[in-house]
PDB file of C-alpha atoms in Angstrom:
ATOM      1  CA  UNK A   1      95.981  48.658 -69.048  1.00 52.00           C
ATOM      2  CA  UNK A   2      92.948  50.202 -66.995  1.00 52.00           C
ATOM      3  CA  UNK A   3      94.411  52.943 -64.086  1.00 59.00           C
ATOM      4  CA  UNK A   4      94.004  51.449 -61.273  1.00 58.00           C
ATOM      5  CA  UNK A   5      91.041  53.841 -59.783  1.00 61.00           C
ATOM      6  CA  UNK A   6      88.764  52.624 -62.288  1.00 65.00           C
ATOM      7  CA  UNK A   7      89.826  48.991 -61.532  1.00 61.00           C
ATOM      8  CA  UNK A   8      88.546  50.271 -58.235  1.00 63.00           C
ATOM      9  CA  UNK A   9      85.527  52.090 -59.662  1.00 64.00           C
ATOM     10  CA  UNK A  10      84.439  48.745 -61.566  1.00 69.00           C
ATOM     11  CA  UNK A  11      84.878  46.745 -58.243  1.00 64.00           C
ATOM     12  CA  UNK A  12      82.573  48.794 -56.545  1.00 63.00           C
ATOM     13  CA  UNK A  13      79.375  49.095 -59.031  1.00 65.00           C
ATOM     14  CA  UNK A  14      79.961  45.014 -59.315  1.00 66.00           C
ATOM     15  CA  UNK A  15      79.735  44.860 -55.240  1.00 70.00           C
ATOM     16  CA  UNK A  16      76.643  47.005 -55.326  1.00 67.00           C
ATOM     17  CA  UNK A  17      75.557  45.084 -58.133  1.00 68.00           C
ATOM     18  CA  UNK A  18      75.515  41.931 -56.638  1.00 70.00           C
ATOM     19  CA  UNK A  19      74.188  43.703 -53.405  1.00 67.00           C
ATOM     20  CA  UNK A  20      71.068  44.688 -55.440  1.00 63.00           C
ATOM     21  CA  UNK A  21      70.718  41.283 -56.879  1.00 68.00           C
ATOM     22  CA  UNK A  22      71.049  40.124 -53.307  1.00 65.00           C
ATOM     23  CA  UNK A  23      68.241  42.218 -52.427  1.00 69.00           C
ATOM     24  CA  UNK A  24      65.938  41.815 -55.019  1.00 62.00           C
ATOM     25  CA  UNK A  25      65.909  37.770 -54.335  1.00 65.00           C
ATOM     26  CA  UNK A  26      65.228  38.138 -50.384  1.00 59.00           C
ATOM     27  CA  UNK A  27      62.388  40.622 -51.434  1.00 64.00           C
ATOM     28  CA  UNK A  28      61.077  37.425 -54.041  1.00 59.00           C
ATOM     29  CA  UNK A  29      61.862  34.736 -52.258  1.00 55.00           C
ATOM     30  CA  UNK A  30      59.768  36.693 -49.136  1.00 49.00           C
ATOM     31  CA  UNK A  31      57.357  37.900 -51.106  1.00 59.00           C
ATOM     32  CA  UNK A  32      57.021  33.606 -52.345  1.00 55.00           C
ATOM     33  CA  UNK A  33      57.083  32.596 -48.872  1.00 57.00           C
ATOM     34  CA  UNK A  34      54.152  34.872 -48.022  1.00 53.00           C
ATOM     35  CA  UNK A  35      51.882  33.917 -50.830  1.00 47.00           C
ATOM     36  CA  UNK A  36      52.544  30.234 -50.274  1.00 40.00           C
ATOM     37  CA  UNK A  37      51.810  31.261 -46.129  1.00 46.00           C
ATOM     38  CA  UNK A  38      48.378  33.653 -47.466  1.00 45.00           C
ATOM     39  CA  UNK A  39      46.920  30.379 -49.850  1.00 40.00           C
ATOM     40  CA  UNK A  40      47.529  27.665 -47.662  1.00 35.00           C
ATOM     41  CA  UNK A  41      45.892  29.844 -45.191  1.00 39.00           C
ATOM     42  CA  UNK A  42      42.374  30.698 -47.198  1.00 36.00           C
ATOM     43  CA  UNK A  43      42.353  26.970 -48.334  1.00 38.00           C
ATOM     44  CA  UNK A  44      42.601  26.062 -44.619  1.00 39.00           C
ATOM     45  CA  UNK A  45      39.203  27.369 -44.260  1.00 40.00           C
ATOM     46  CA  UNK A  46      37.189  26.889 -46.905  1.00 38.00           C
ATOM     47  CA  UNK A  47      38.439  23.222 -46.994  1.00 41.00           C
ATOM     48  CA  UNK A  48      39.499  22.960 -43.236  1.00 42.00           C
ATOM     49  CA  UNK A  49      38.129  19.825 -41.120  1.00 44.00           C
ATOM     50  CA  UNK A  50      34.708  20.127 -39.332  1.00 44.00           C
ATOM     51  CA  UNK A  51      35.490  20.544 -35.916  1.00 43.00           C
ATOM     52  CA  UNK A  52      35.995  18.236 -32.655  1.00 47.00           C
ATOM     53  CA  UNK A  53      32.523  18.548 -30.520  1.00 57.00           C
ATOM     54  CA  UNK A  54      32.119  16.544 -28.695  1.00 63.00           C
ATOM     55  CA  UNK A  55      29.841  13.105 -28.953  1.00 76.00           C
ATOM     56  CA  UNK A  56      27.009  13.322 -32.153  1.00 83.00           C
ATOM     57  CA  UNK A  57      23.584  11.674 -31.171  1.00 84.00           C
ATOM     58  CA  UNK A  58      22.705   9.503 -34.566  1.00 86.00           C
ATOM     59  CA  UNK A  59      19.169   8.811 -34.180  1.00 85.00           C
ATOM     60  CA  UNK A  60      16.905   5.988 -35.600  1.00 80.00           C
ATOM     61  CA  UNK A  61      16.401   7.121 -39.555  1.00 73.00           C
ATOM     62  CA  UNK A  62      12.225   7.444 -39.216  1.00 82.00           C
ATOM     63  CA  UNK A  63      11.162   6.562 -42.948  1.00 82.00           C
ATOM     64  CA  UNK A  64       9.751   9.522 -44.735  1.00 89.00           C
ATOM     65  CA  UNK A  65       7.535   8.018 -47.844  1.00 87.00           C
ATOM     66  CA  UNK A  66       7.963   9.908 -51.006  1.00 92.00           C
ATOM     67  CA  UNK A  67       9.794  13.268 -48.873  1.00 95.00           C
ATOM     68  CA  UNK A  68      11.060  16.027 -51.532  1.00 95.00           C
ATOM     69  CA  UNK A  69      12.105  18.246 -50.206  1.00 97.00           C
ATOM     70  CA  UNK A  70      10.670  19.236 -46.445  1.00 98.00           C
ATOM     71  CA  UNK A  71       7.833  17.600 -47.212  1.00 98.00           C
ATOM     72  CA  UNK A  72       7.061  13.580 -47.379  1.00 98.00           C
ATOM     73  CA  UNK A  73       4.067  12.185 -48.693  1.00 97.00           C
ATOM     74  CA  UNK A  74       1.530  12.029 -51.367  1.00 97.00           C
ATOM     75  CA  UNK A  75       1.122  14.996 -52.587  1.00 97.00           C
ATOM     76  CA  UNK A  76      -2.839  14.261 -53.830  1.00 97.00           C
ATOM     77  CA  UNK A  77      -3.001  12.996 -50.414  1.00 98.00           C
ATOM     78  CA  UNK A  78      -6.782  14.030 -49.400  1.00 98.00           C
ATOM     79  CA  UNK A  79      -5.134  15.331 -46.034  1.00 98.00           C
ATOM     80  CA  UNK A  80      -2.265  18.584 -46.242  1.00 98.00           C
ATOM     81  CA  UNK A  81      -0.824  19.085 -42.508  1.00 98.00           C
ATOM     82  CA  UNK A  82       1.839  21.650 -41.922  1.00 98.00           C
ATOM     83  CA  UNK A  83       3.148  21.753 -39.135  1.00 98.00           C
ATOM     84  CA  UNK A  84       5.063  25.426 -38.170  1.00 98.00           C
ATOM     85  CA  UNK A  85       8.082  24.403 -36.034  1.00 98.00           C
ATOM     86  CA  UNK A  86      11.643  25.822 -34.452  1.00 97.00           C
ATOM     87  CA  UNK A  87      14.473  24.220 -34.077  1.00 97.00           C
ATOM     88  CA  UNK A  88      15.336  25.605 -31.007  1.00 96.00           C
ATOM     89  CA  UNK A  89      11.016  24.689 -29.448  1.00 97.00           C
ATOM     90  CA  UNK A  90      11.215  21.937 -26.748  1.00 97.00           C
ATOM     91  CA  UNK A  91       7.181  21.752 -27.969  1.00 97.00           C
ATOM     92  CA  UNK A  92       8.757  21.011 -31.320  1.00 98.00           C
ATOM     93  CA  UNK A  93      11.626  18.713 -29.671  1.00 97.00           C
ATOM     94  CA  UNK A  94       8.714  16.785 -28.322  1.00 97.00           C
ATOM     95  CA  UNK A  95       6.437  16.407 -30.958  1.00 98.00           C
ATOM     96  CA  UNK A  96       9.118  14.732 -33.006  1.00 97.00           C
ATOM     97  CA  UNK A  97      10.066  12.248 -29.952  1.00 96.00           C
ATOM     98  CA  UNK A  98       6.790  12.097 -28.813  1.00 96.00           C
ATOM     99  CA  UNK A  99       4.418  12.146 -32.505  1.00 97.00           C
ATOM    100  CA  UNK A 100       6.126  12.222 -35.144  1.00 97.00           C
ATOM    101  CA  UNK A 101       6.840   8.305 -35.984  1.00 96.00           C
ATOM    102  CA  UNK A 102       2.507   7.986 -35.474  1.00 97.00           C
ATOM    103  CA  UNK A 103       1.913  10.695 -37.850  1.00 97.00           C
ATOM    104  CA  UNK A 104       5.041   8.728 -41.191  1.00 97.00           C
ATOM    105  CA  UNK A 105       3.643   5.185 -39.967  1.00 96.00           C
ATOM    106  CA  UNK A 106      -0.575   5.616 -40.030  1.00 97.00           C
ATOM    107  CA  UNK A 107      -1.263   8.850 -41.889  1.00 98.00           C
ATOM    108  CA  UNK A 108       1.467   9.291 -44.486  1.00 97.00           C
ATOM    109  CA  UNK A 109       3.099   5.839 -45.221  1.00 96.00           C
ATOM    110  CA  UNK A 110      -0.787   5.444 -45.703  1.00 97.00           C
ATOM    111  CA  UNK A 111      -1.442   8.020 -48.255  1.00 97.00           C
ATOM    112  CA  UNK A 112      -3.919   9.377 -45.697  1.00 98.00           C
ATOM    113  CA  UNK A 113      -1.066  12.854 -45.320  1.00 98.00           C
ATOM    114  CA  UNK A 114       0.827  14.757 -47.130  1.00 98.00           C
ATOM    115  CA  UNK A 115       2.580  17.270 -44.813  1.00 98.00           C
ATOM    116  CA  UNK A 116       4.893  19.493 -44.836  1.00 98.00           C
ATOM    117  CA  UNK A 117       7.827  21.080 -42.388  1.00 98.00           C
ATOM    118  CA  UNK A 118       7.551  25.182 -42.373  1.00 98.00           C
ATOM    119  CA  UNK A 119      10.788  26.845 -40.199  1.00 97.00           C
ATOM    120  CA  UNK A 120       9.149  29.786 -38.194  1.00 95.00           C
ATOM    121  CA  UNK A 121      11.536  30.773 -35.715  1.00 94.00           C
ATOM    122  CA  UNK A 122       9.825  31.926 -32.632  1.00 92.00           C
ATOM    123  CA  UNK A 123      12.739  32.056 -30.239  1.00 92.00           C
ATOM    124  CA  UNK A 124      15.323  34.352 -31.132  1.00 93.00           C
ATOM    125  CA  UNK A 125      17.218  35.542 -33.783  1.00 91.00           C
ATOM    126  CA  UNK A 126      19.662  32.718 -33.605  1.00 93.00           C
ATOM    127  CA  UNK A 127      16.382  30.237 -35.081  1.00 95.00           C
ATOM    128  CA  UNK A 128      17.263  32.247 -38.400  1.00 96.00           C
ATOM    129  CA  UNK A 129      20.453  30.181 -39.356  1.00 97.00           C
ATOM    130  CA  UNK A 130      19.287  26.554 -38.167  1.00 97.00           C
ATOM    131  CA  UNK A 131      16.540  26.640 -40.429  1.00 97.00           C
ATOM    132  CA  UNK A 132      18.525  28.179 -43.064  1.00 98.00           C
ATOM    133  CA  UNK A 133      21.236  25.375 -41.891  1.00 98.00           C
ATOM    134  CA  UNK A 134      18.028  22.589 -42.856  1.00 98.00           C
ATOM    135  CA  UNK A 135      17.393  24.231 -46.002  1.00 98.00           C
ATOM    136  CA  UNK A 136      20.741  24.494 -47.013  1.00 98.00           C
ATOM    137  CA  UNK A 137      20.791  21.015 -46.057  1.00 98.00           C
ATOM    138  CA  UNK A 138      17.711  20.214 -48.485  1.00 98.00           C
ATOM    139  CA  UNK A 139      19.548  21.723 -51.694  1.00 98.00           C
ATOM    140  CA  UNK A 140      22.184  18.909 -51.062  1.00 98.00           C
ATOM    141  CA  UNK A 141      18.258  16.325 -50.685  1.00 97.00           C
ATOM    142  CA  UNK A 142      19.110  15.848 -47.203  1.00 97.00           C
ATOM    143  CA  UNK A 143      16.515  18.039 -45.648  1.00 97.00           C
ATOM    144  CA  UNK A 144      14.949  15.591 -43.157  1.00 97.00           C
ATOM    145  CA  UNK A 145      18.457  13.899 -42.018  1.00 96.00           C
ATOM    146  CA  UNK A 146      19.294  17.538 -41.154  1.00 97.00           C
ATOM    147  CA  UNK A 147      16.122  17.755 -39.745  1.00 97.00           C
ATOM    148  CA  UNK A 148      16.495  15.250 -37.497  1.00 97.00           C
ATOM    149  CA  UNK A 149      19.748  15.793 -36.250  1.00 96.00           C
ATOM    150  CA  UNK A 150      18.880  18.852 -34.904  1.00 97.00           C
ATOM    151  CA  UNK A 151      16.207  17.861 -32.631  1.00 96.00           C
ATOM    152  CA  UNK A 152      18.151  14.432 -31.774  1.00 95.00           C
ATOM    153  CA  UNK A 153      20.977  17.256 -30.593  1.00 95.00           C
ATOM    154  CA  UNK A 154      18.867  19.535 -29.247  1.00 92.00           C
ATOM    155  CA  UNK A 155      20.694  20.301 -25.476  1.00 90.00           C
ATOM    156  CA  UNK A 156      24.116  20.108 -27.800  1.00 88.00           C
ATOM    157  CA  UNK A 157      23.753  23.552 -28.733  1.00 86.00           C
ATOM    158  CA  UNK A 158      23.062  25.259 -32.206  1.00 91.00           C
ATOM    159  CA  UNK A 159      26.687  26.320 -33.238  1.00 92.00           C
ATOM    160  CA  UNK A 160      27.694  26.826 -36.543  1.00 94.00           C
ATOM    161  CA  UNK A 161      30.233  24.417 -35.457  1.00 93.00           C
ATOM    162  CA  UNK A 162      28.018  21.979 -34.433  1.00 94.00           C
ATOM    163  CA  UNK A 163      25.440  23.146 -38.248  1.00 96.00           C
ATOM    164  CA  UNK A 164      28.498  21.586 -39.893  1.00 96.00           C
ATOM    165  CA  UNK A 165      29.332  19.177 -38.442  1.00 95.00           C
ATOM    166  CA  UNK A 166      25.868  17.321 -39.006  1.00 96.00           C
ATOM    167  CA  UNK A 167      25.897  18.422 -42.568  1.00 97.00           C
ATOM    168  CA  UNK A 168      29.853  16.406 -42.917  1.00 96.00           C
ATOM    169  CA  UNK A 169      28.434  13.727 -40.573  1.00 95.00           C
ATOM    170  CA  UNK A 170      25.401  13.922 -43.701  1.00 95.00           C
ATOM    171  CA  UNK A 171      28.178  13.888 -46.279  1.00 97.00           C
ATOM    172  CA  UNK A 172      26.892  17.008 -47.722  1.00 98.00           C
ATOM    173  CA  UNK A 173      29.720  19.167 -50.145  1.00 98.00           C
ATOM    174  CA  UNK A 174      31.285  21.415 -46.955  1.00 97.00           C
ATOM    175  CA  UNK A 175      31.879  24.308 -48.662  1.00 97.00           C
ATOM    176  CA  UNK A 176      28.506  24.258 -50.673  1.00 98.00           C
ATOM    177  CA  UNK A 177      26.919  23.930 -47.441  1.00 98.00           C
ATOM    178  CA  UNK A 178      28.761  27.011 -46.129  1.00 97.00           C
ATOM    179  CA  UNK A 179      28.504  29.184 -49.074  1.00 97.00           C
ATOM    180  CA  UNK A 180      24.860  28.763 -48.558  1.00 97.00           C
ATOM    181  CA  UNK A 181      25.225  29.328 -45.044  1.00 96.00           C
ATOM    182  CA  UNK A 182      26.864  32.767 -45.671  1.00 96.00           C
ATOM    183  CA  UNK A 183      24.597  33.955 -48.437  1.00 96.00           C
ATOM    184  CA  UNK A 184      21.445  33.875 -46.251  1.00 95.00           C
ATOM    185  CA  UNK A 185      19.859  32.116 -49.282  1.00 94.00           C
ATOM    186  CA  UNK A 186      17.098  31.273 -47.157  1.00 97.00           C
ATOM    187  CA  UNK A 187      16.095  34.284 -44.810  1.00 96.00           C
ATOM    188  CA  UNK A 188      13.865  35.899 -47.188  1.00 96.00           C
ATOM    189  CA  UNK A 189      12.020  32.860 -47.759  1.00 96.00           C
ATOM    190  CA  UNK A 190      11.894  32.130 -43.692  1.00 97.00           C
ATOM    191  CA  UNK A 191      10.638  35.537 -42.921  1.00 96.00           C
ATOM    192  CA  UNK A 192       8.284  35.313 -45.906  1.00 96.00           C
ATOM    193  CA  UNK A 193       6.874  31.634 -44.280  1.00 96.00           C
ATOM    194  CA  UNK A 194       6.386  33.154 -41.257  1.00 95.00           C
ATOM    195  CA  UNK A 195       4.748  36.378 -41.910  1.00 96.00           C
ATOM    196  CA  UNK A 196       2.034  34.051 -43.798  1.00 96.00           C
ATOM    197  CA  UNK A 197       1.825  31.994 -40.885  1.00 96.00           C
ATOM    198  CA  UNK A 198       0.831  34.801 -38.174  1.00 95.00           C
ATOM    199  CA  UNK A 199      -1.422  36.109 -41.006  1.00 96.00           C
ATOM    200  CA  UNK A 200      -3.117  32.814 -40.585  1.00 96.00           C
ATOM    201  CA  UNK A 201      -3.187  32.841 -37.016  1.00 96.00           C
ATOM    202  CA  UNK A 202      -0.203  31.077 -35.882  1.00 97.00           C
ATOM    203  CA  UNK A 203       0.929  32.472 -32.373  1.00 94.00           C
ATOM    204  CA  UNK A 204       3.209  29.782 -31.292  1.00 95.00           C
ATOM    205  CA  UNK A 205       5.483  26.162 -32.183  1.00 97.00           C
ATOM    206  CA  UNK A 206       4.776  23.439 -32.872  1.00 98.00           C
ATOM    207  CA  UNK A 207       1.750  24.449 -34.716  1.00 98.00           C
ATOM    208  CA  UNK A 208      -0.851  22.353 -37.116  1.00 98.00           C
ATOM    209  CA  UNK A 209      -2.401  23.174 -40.261  1.00 98.00           C
ATOM    210  CA  UNK A 210      -5.356  20.896 -41.098  1.00 98.00           C
ATOM    211  CA  UNK A 211      -6.420  20.710 -44.343  1.00 98.00           C
ATOM    212  CA  UNK A 212      -5.915  24.499 -43.934  1.00 97.00           C
ATOM    213  CA  UNK A 213      -7.795  24.368 -40.221  1.00 98.00           C
ATOM    214  CA  UNK A 214      -5.488  25.403 -37.129  1.00 98.00           C
ATOM    215  CA  UNK A 215      -4.639  22.926 -34.179  1.00 98.00           C
ATOM    216  CA  UNK A 216      -2.362  21.760 -31.719  1.00 97.00           C
ATOM    217  CA  UNK A 217       0.113  18.963 -31.308  1.00 96.00           C
ATOM    218  CA  UNK A 218      -2.325  18.028 -28.904  1.00 96.00           C
ATOM    219  CA  UNK A 219      -5.425  17.888 -30.669  1.00 98.00           C
ATOM    220  CA  UNK A 220      -3.895  16.767 -34.190  1.00 98.00           C
ATOM    221  CA  UNK A 221      -4.205  12.835 -34.617  1.00 98.00           C
ATOM    222  CA  UNK A 222      -8.332  13.772 -33.725  1.00 98.00           C
ATOM    223  CA  UNK A 223      -8.024  16.350 -36.470  1.00 98.00           C
ATOM    224  CA  UNK A 224      -6.387  14.651 -38.716  1.00 98.00           C
ATOM    225  CA  UNK A 225      -8.788  11.738 -38.176  1.00 98.00           C
ATOM    226  CA  UNK A 226     -12.273  13.798 -38.293  1.00 98.00           C
ATOM    227  CA  UNK A 227     -11.120  15.694 -42.083  1.00 98.00           C
ATOM    228  CA  UNK A 228     -10.812  12.188 -43.482  1.00 98.00           C
ATOM    229  CA  UNK A 229     -14.065  11.424 -41.770  1.00 97.00           C
ATOM    230  CA  UNK A 230     -15.372  14.221 -43.766  1.00 94.00           C
ATOM    231  CA  UNK A 231     -14.379  12.693 -47.281  1.00 87.00           C
TER     232      UNK A 231
END
């Protein structure tokens, strides 16, 4: 038979072991809860729904024949028109509202004009992420739809939430879209296009070239007709 002191010592050791097991269990439970919380937080940020931004204006779709990336029309059309534009530019929006349908219907759809939209941020530094968002939508085949949404909602601002809301409306892969924006994938391309535009004399937006000749939105159709007549 064990002496009383030995029994007391054994009981004390058992209580200490039990207390240690309880502490370890508590630490494991707290750690597991923390990991779950972190996972939920990260997952929700990556896959969160688009936040409420108010009413979204959906423009009536413009029919763009043979649209590819940021171009529309037949590549071997006799007249090449390039627009240098900033989504924050009120005059660029006015061209989209007042004249782009005519350009599409009378010249692009009839095979006379091949049209390219080129982003040229001139308003301020915020013009870059807006242009980048349009090119990120281009990656998923919806540059022109995104382009139209930007101009249709011009006066509602261009915050990150709105840029994502447009992507969500167009049913883009939001994770891919956000990754594209975050990486600034198109920043260099836009900068290079801006430098090219400046090198040929573009000083503001919208500015157009018609077979390489600079013109503005007021003279655009006159210059197109002149280029067609000169064929």
